[in-house]
XYZ file of C-alpha atoms in Angstrom:
483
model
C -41.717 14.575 12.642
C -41.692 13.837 8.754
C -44.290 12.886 6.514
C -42.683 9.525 6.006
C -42.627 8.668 9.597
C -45.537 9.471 10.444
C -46.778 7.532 6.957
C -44.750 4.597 8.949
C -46.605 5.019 12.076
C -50.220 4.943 10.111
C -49.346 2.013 7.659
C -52.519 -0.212 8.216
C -51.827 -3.978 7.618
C -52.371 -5.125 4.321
C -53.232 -8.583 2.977
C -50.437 -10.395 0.415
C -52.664 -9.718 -2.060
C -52.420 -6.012 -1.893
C -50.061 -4.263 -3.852
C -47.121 -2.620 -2.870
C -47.857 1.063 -4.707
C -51.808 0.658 -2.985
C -50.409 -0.178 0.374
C -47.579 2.708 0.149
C -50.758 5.086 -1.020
C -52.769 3.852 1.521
C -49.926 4.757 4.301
C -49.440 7.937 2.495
C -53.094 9.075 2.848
C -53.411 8.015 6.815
C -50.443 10.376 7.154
C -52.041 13.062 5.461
C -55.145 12.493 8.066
C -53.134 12.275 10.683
C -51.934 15.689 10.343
C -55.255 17.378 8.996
C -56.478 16.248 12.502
C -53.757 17.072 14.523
C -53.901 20.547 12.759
C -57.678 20.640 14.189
C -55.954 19.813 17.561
C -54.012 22.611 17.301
C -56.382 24.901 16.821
C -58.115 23.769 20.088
C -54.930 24.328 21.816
C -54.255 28.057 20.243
C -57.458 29.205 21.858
C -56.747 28.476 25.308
C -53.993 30.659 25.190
C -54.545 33.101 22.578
C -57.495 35.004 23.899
C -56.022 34.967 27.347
C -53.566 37.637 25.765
C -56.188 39.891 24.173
C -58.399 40.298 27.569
C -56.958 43.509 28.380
C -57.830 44.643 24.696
C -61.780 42.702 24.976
C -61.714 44.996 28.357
C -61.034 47.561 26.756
C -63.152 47.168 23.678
C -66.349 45.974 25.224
C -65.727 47.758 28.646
C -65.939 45.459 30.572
C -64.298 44.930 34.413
C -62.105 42.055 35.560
C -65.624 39.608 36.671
C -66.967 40.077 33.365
C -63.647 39.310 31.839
C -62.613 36.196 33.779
C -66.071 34.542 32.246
C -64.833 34.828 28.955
C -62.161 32.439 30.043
C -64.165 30.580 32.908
C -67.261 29.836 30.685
C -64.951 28.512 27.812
C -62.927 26.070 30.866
C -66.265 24.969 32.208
C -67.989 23.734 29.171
C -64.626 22.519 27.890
C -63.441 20.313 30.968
C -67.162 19.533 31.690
C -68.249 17.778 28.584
C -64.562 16.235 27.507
C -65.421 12.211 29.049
C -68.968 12.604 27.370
C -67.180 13.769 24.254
C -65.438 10.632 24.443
C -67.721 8.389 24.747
C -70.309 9.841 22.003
C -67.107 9.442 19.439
C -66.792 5.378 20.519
C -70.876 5.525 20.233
C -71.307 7.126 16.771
C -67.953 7.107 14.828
C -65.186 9.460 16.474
C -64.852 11.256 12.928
C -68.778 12.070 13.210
C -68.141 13.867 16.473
C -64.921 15.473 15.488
C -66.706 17.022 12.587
C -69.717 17.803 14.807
C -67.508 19.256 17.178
C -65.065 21.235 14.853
C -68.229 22.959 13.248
C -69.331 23.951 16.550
C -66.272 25.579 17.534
C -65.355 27.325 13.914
C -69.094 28.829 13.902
C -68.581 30.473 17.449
C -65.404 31.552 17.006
C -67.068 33.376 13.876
C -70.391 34.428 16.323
C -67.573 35.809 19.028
C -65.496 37.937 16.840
C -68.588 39.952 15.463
C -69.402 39.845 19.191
C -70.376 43.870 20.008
C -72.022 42.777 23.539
C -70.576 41.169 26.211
C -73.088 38.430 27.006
C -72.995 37.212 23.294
C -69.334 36.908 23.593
C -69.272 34.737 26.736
C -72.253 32.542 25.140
C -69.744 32.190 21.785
C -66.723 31.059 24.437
C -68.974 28.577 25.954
C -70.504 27.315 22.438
C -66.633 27.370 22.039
C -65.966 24.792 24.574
C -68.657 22.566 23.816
C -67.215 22.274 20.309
C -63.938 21.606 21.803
C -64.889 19.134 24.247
C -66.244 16.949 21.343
C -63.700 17.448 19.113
C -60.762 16.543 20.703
C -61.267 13.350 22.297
C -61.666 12.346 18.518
C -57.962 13.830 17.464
C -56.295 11.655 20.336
C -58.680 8.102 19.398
C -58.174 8.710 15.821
C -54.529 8.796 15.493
C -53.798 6.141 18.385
C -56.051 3.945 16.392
C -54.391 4.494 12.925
C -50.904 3.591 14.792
C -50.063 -0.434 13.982
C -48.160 -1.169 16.946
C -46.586 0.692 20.246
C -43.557 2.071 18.217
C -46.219 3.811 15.657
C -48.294 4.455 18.776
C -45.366 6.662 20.589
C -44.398 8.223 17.932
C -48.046 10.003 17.167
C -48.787 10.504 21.179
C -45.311 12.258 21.038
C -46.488 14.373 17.915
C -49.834 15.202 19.825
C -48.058 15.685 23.063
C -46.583 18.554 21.381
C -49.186 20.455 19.761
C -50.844 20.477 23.240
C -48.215 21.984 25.178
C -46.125 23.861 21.842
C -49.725 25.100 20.695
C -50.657 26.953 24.432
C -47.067 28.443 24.166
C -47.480 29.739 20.474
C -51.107 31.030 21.254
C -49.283 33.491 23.717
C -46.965 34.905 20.489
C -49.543 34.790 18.298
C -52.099 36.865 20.871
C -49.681 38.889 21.140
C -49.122 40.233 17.192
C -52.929 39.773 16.550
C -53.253 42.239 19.956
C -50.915 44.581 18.762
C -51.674 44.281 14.765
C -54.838 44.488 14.173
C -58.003 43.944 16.629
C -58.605 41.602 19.705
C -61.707 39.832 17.163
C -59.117 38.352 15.217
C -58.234 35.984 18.156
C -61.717 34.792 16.991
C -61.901 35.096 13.272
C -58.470 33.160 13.213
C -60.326 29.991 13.644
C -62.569 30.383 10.933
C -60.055 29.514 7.781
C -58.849 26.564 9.785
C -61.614 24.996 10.960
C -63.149 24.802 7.473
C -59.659 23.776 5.859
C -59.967 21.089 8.217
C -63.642 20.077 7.780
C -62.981 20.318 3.597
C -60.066 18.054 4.217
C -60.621 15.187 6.940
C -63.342 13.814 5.056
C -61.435 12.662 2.398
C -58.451 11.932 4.226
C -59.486 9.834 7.527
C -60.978 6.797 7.605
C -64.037 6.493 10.198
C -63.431 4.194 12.950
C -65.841 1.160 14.040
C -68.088 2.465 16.633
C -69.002 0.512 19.535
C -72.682 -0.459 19.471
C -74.721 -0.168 22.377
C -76.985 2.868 23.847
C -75.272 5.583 25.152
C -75.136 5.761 28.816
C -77.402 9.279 29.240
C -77.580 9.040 33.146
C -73.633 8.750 33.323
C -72.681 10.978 30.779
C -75.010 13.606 33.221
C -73.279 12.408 35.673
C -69.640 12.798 34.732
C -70.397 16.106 33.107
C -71.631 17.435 36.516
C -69.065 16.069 38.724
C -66.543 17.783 36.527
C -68.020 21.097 36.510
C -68.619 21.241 39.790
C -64.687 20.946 40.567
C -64.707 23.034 38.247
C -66.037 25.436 39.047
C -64.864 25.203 42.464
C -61.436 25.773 41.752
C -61.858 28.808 39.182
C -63.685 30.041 42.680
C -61.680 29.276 45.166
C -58.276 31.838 44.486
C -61.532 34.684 44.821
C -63.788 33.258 47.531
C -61.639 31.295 49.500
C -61.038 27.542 49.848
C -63.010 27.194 52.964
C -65.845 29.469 51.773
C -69.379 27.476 51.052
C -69.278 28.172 47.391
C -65.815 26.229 46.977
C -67.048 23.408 49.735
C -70.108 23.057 48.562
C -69.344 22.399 44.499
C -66.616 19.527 45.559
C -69.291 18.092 47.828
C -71.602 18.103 44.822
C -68.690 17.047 42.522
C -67.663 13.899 44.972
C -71.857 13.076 45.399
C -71.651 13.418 41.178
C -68.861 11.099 41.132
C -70.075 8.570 43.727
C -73.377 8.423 41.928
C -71.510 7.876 38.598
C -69.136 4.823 39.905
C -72.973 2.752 41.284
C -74.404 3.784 37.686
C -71.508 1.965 35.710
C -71.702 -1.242 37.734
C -75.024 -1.430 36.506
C -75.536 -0.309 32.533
C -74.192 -2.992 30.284
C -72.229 0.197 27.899
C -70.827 2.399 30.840
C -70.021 6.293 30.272
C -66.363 5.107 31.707
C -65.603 1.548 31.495
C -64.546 0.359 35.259
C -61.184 -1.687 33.889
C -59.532 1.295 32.782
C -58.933 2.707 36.443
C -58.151 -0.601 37.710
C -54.681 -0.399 35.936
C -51.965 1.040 38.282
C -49.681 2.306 35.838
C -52.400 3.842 33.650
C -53.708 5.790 37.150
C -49.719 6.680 37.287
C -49.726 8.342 33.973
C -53.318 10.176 34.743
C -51.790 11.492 38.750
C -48.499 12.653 36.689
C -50.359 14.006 33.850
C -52.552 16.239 36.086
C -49.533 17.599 38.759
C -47.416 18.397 35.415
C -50.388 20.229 33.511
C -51.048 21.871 37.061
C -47.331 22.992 36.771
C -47.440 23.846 33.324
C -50.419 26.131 33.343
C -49.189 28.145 36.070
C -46.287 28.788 34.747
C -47.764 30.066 31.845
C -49.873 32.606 34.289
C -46.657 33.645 35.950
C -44.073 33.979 33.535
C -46.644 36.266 31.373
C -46.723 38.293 34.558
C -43.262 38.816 35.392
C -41.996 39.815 31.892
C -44.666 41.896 31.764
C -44.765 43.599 35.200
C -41.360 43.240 35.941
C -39.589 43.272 32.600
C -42.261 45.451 30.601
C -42.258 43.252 27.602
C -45.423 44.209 25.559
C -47.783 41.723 24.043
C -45.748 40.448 21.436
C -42.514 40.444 23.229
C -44.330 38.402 26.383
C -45.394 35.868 23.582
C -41.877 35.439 22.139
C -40.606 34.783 25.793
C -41.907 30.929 25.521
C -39.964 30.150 22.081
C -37.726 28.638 23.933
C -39.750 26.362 25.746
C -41.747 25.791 22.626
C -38.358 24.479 20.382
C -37.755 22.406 23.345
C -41.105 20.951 23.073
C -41.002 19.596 19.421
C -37.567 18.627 19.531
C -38.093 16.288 21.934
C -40.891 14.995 19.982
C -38.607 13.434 17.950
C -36.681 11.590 20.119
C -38.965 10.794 23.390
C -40.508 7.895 21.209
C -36.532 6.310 21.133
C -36.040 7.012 24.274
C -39.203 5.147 25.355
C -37.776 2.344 23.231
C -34.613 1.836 24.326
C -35.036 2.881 28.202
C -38.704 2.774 28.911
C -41.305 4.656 30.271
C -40.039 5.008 33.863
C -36.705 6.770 33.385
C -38.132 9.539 30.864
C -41.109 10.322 33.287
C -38.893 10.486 36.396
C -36.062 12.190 34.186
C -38.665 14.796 32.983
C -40.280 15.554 36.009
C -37.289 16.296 37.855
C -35.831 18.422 35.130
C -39.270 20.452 35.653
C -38.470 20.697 39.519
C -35.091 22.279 38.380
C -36.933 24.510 36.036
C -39.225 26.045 38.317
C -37.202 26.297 41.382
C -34.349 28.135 38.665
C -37.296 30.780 38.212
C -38.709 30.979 41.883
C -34.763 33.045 41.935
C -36.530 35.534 40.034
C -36.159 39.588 41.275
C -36.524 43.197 39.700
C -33.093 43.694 38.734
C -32.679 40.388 36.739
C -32.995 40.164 32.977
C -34.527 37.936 30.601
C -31.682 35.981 29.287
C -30.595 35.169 33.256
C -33.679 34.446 34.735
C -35.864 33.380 32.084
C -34.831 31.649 28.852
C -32.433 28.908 30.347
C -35.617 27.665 32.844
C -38.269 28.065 30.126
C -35.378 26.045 27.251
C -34.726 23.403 30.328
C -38.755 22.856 30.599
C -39.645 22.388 27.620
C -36.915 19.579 26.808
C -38.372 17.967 30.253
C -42.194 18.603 29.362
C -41.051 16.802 25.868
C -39.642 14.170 27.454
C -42.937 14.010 30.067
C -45.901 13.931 27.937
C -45.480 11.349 25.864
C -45.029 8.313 27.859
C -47.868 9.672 30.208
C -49.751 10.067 27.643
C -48.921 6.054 26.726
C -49.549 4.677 29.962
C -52.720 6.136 30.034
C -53.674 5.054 26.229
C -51.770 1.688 26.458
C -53.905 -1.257 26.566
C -56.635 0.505 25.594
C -58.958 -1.690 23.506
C -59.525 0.332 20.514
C -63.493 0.510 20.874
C -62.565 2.429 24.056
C -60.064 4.387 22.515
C -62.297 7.639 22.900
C -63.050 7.071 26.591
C -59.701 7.156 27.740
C -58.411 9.925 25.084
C -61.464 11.690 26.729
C -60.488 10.483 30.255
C -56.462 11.712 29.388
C -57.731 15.188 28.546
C -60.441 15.705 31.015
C -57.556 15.285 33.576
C -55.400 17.564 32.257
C -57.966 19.947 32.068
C -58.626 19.941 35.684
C -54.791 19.890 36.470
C -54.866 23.184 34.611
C -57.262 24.519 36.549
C -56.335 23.028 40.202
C -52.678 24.085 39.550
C -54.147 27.910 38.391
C -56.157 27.967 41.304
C -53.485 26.785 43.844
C -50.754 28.618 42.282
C -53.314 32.314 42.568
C -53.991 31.380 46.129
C -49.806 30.820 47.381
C -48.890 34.207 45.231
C -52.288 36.155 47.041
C -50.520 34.897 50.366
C -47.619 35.699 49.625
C -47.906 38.861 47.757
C -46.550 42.123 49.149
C -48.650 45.307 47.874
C -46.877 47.075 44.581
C -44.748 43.878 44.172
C -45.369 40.798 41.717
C -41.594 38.973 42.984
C -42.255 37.698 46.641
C -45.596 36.166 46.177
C -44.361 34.571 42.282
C -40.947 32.987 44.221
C -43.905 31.041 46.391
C -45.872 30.745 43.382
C -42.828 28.663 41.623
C -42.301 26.765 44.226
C -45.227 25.705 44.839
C -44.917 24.221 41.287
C -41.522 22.344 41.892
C -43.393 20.499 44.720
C -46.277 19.827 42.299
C -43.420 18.132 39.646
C -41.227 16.707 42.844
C -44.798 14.978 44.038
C -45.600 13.769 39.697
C -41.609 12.143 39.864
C -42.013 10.264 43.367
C -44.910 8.824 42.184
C -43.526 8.024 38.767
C -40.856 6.253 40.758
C -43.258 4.176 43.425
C -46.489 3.141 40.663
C -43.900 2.286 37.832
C -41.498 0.173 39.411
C -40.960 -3.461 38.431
C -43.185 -5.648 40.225
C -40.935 -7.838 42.175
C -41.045 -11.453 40.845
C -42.206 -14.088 43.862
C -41.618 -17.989 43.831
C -44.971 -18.620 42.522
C -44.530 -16.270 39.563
C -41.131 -17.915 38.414
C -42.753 -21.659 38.674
């Protein structure tokens, strides 16, 4: 996406009285924000991928075993999905540029404190610091650019944009864990941050205009709330692959999670500025776009997990090579980033959601033919190149029905609402996905239990189009509506 498009997506409306070279600067600078912040987005979206590539290396380097090294990821998810709706809702509170800023320094000063890292403990405390910063930060990225947009056209066109620095980041953290890895030292998967994150701080300033906030006092007891319920699912499902879905560790954490939760929905009904305002999850179609945003980030996430695997298990690709394996998925990705906004506009959001989903389905059940004696180019690229054109085409109006109708003083909620969800599709779909390949694994051999494993995510995208297909159908008209 250009400069001038997206300077046509953040033209604010101007007065007759304002001139046309001030208006045309004025577009000009929201377009350079808009990118400054979706460059902070992306670096959010590098690190959940990148240091997943470097954990053999960290193992290595810090010596530590496989439960010490699944915290560095774990402590990162749980303070990341945990604190995204309060994120949210301290950005509609206190200006959603404050907390990005907030948020971004957090993260770029433990990624800094993790690199020089040289004990275990202070690295999983820098991951979690990590996640904190995260989960304030990018609830911001996803308000402030659907706010700068001046109607749904300008709207689609940054959601597609963002869309695709979600899902294209993850897949060019991979390749780029992979070089670092095999360059130079696992730390840099750290240090990388650090120039970014104070590019962008240097930058946004200047560039992006602070939103209104929303006065009121924050809703403490709910934002406790909320942050509870969703690390206790949490942490449940990072669990459950290990200790078993019936074990009391995994039963007991949902039961706290759905007490959390019920506790949350009577505190709302009674504060006059809620955590999570009731109206948004009275809207059907924006519940559609949250239930088919978290099966296809479920999918998503465990394909990541498994493709890694097989090319390097099966294929022996080395770090960088395993990285490279996603490019096509990843040009698929942004090209369709250009033209899911036209497609919304000329077809709707229906067609590309049930369109994309199903092209997922044929993705994954493509790669659940997977063996030892195929190759990359026969069993790998065409599936990857066919889902990332269908996760393109996905994302974005999801992502729309979920942000549509949004009054912009709640813009923040729902951006943290959108991404809390897809954070905890990641994780249920890594945690279901684990638990059908464990089942189905035979010892010495990654193929029979992945074949389940894929599967398992074609019925995940089969379930997101169905559903597409029932919540976003016309409503039928009746007699009373046509008088």
């Amino acid at each position: 996406m250009s400069t001038t498009q997206l300077s046509s997506a953040a033209t604010p409306s101007t007065s007759s009285a304002q001139s046309p070279a001030r208006s045309q600067r004025d577009s000009r600078r929201a377009a350079v924000g808009i990118l400054i912040v979706l460059v902070g987005q992306l670096m959010l979206t590098l690190d959940g991928t990148i240091v997943t590539v470097a954990l053999p290396s960290i193992g290595t380097g810090l010596g530590l075993g496989p439960s010490a090294l699944s915290w560095i990821v774990n402590a990162y998810t749980l303070a990341f999905g945990g604190l995204m709706l309060t994120g949210g809702r301290l950005g509609d509170t206190y200006g959603r540029l404050r907390i990005f800023l907030i948020g971004l320094s957090v993260f770029t000063a433990s990624s800094l404190l993790g690199g020089f890292a040289q004990i275990p403990a202070l690295l999983i405390a820098a991951r979690a610091a990590q996640g904190i910063g995260a989960a304030l930060a990018a609830p911001g990225v996803l308000a402030l650019v659907t706010t700068s947009a001046r109607d749904d056209a300008a709207r689609n066109r940054v959601l597609a944009l963002f869309a695709a620095v979600g899902i294209g980041g993850s897949t060019l953290g991979l390749l780029l864990g992979g070089v670092v890895t095999e360059v130079g030292s696992w730390r840099w998967t750290l240090f990388i941050n650090v120039p970014i994150g104070v590019a962008v701080l240097a930058l946004a300033p200047r560039f992006v205009t602070e939103t209104p906030r929303n006065p009121g006092r924050f809703d403490l007891i709910g934002a406790l709330c909320a942050t509870g319920a969703a690390v206790a699912v949490v942490w449940a499902l990072i669990g459950a692959p290990e200790h078993g879905w019936a074990s009391a560790r995994t039963i007991g954490s949902l039961t706290a999670s759905v007490a959390l939760l019920t506790a949350l929905t009577v505190t709302e009904r009674r504060v006059a500025h809620p955590m999570l305002v009731p109206s948004m999850l009275r809207d059907r179609r924006r519940l559609g776009g949250l239930a088919v945003t978290t099966l296809v980030f479920g999918s998503q996430i465990a394909t990541f997990f498994l493709v890694v695997q097989y090319v390097q298990r099966v294929l022996h690709f080395g770090p960088i090579a395993a990285g490279a394996a996603f490019l096509p998925m990843t040009i698929g990705i942004f090209a369709m980033a250009r033209i899911a906004p036209k497609l919304v506009a000329r077809f709707g959001q229906a067609p590309l959601l049930i369109t994309g989903t199903l092209g997922l389905t044929a993705s994954y059940v493509w790669l659940s033919n997977i063996d030892t004696t195929s190759g990359y180019v026969t069993a790998v690229l065409g599936p990857l190149l066919i889902n990332g054109v269908s996760a393109g085409l996905t994302f974005m109006p999801a992502a729309s029905l979920v942000m549509g109708g949004v009054e912009p003083r709640h813009a923040g909620s729902a951006s943290g609402l959108l991404q809390t969800v897809q954070q905890l599709g990641g994780a249920i779909g890594l945690a279901v996905i684990v638990s059908v390949y464990t089942a189905g694994a035979v010892p010495g051999q990654f193929v029979p239990g992945a074949r389940a494993a894929f599967l398992t995510t074609a019925a995940f995208t089969l379930v997101a189009s169905t559903l597409a297909a029932l919540i976003l159908r016309p409503r039928r008209r009746t007699h009373a509506d046509t008088n």
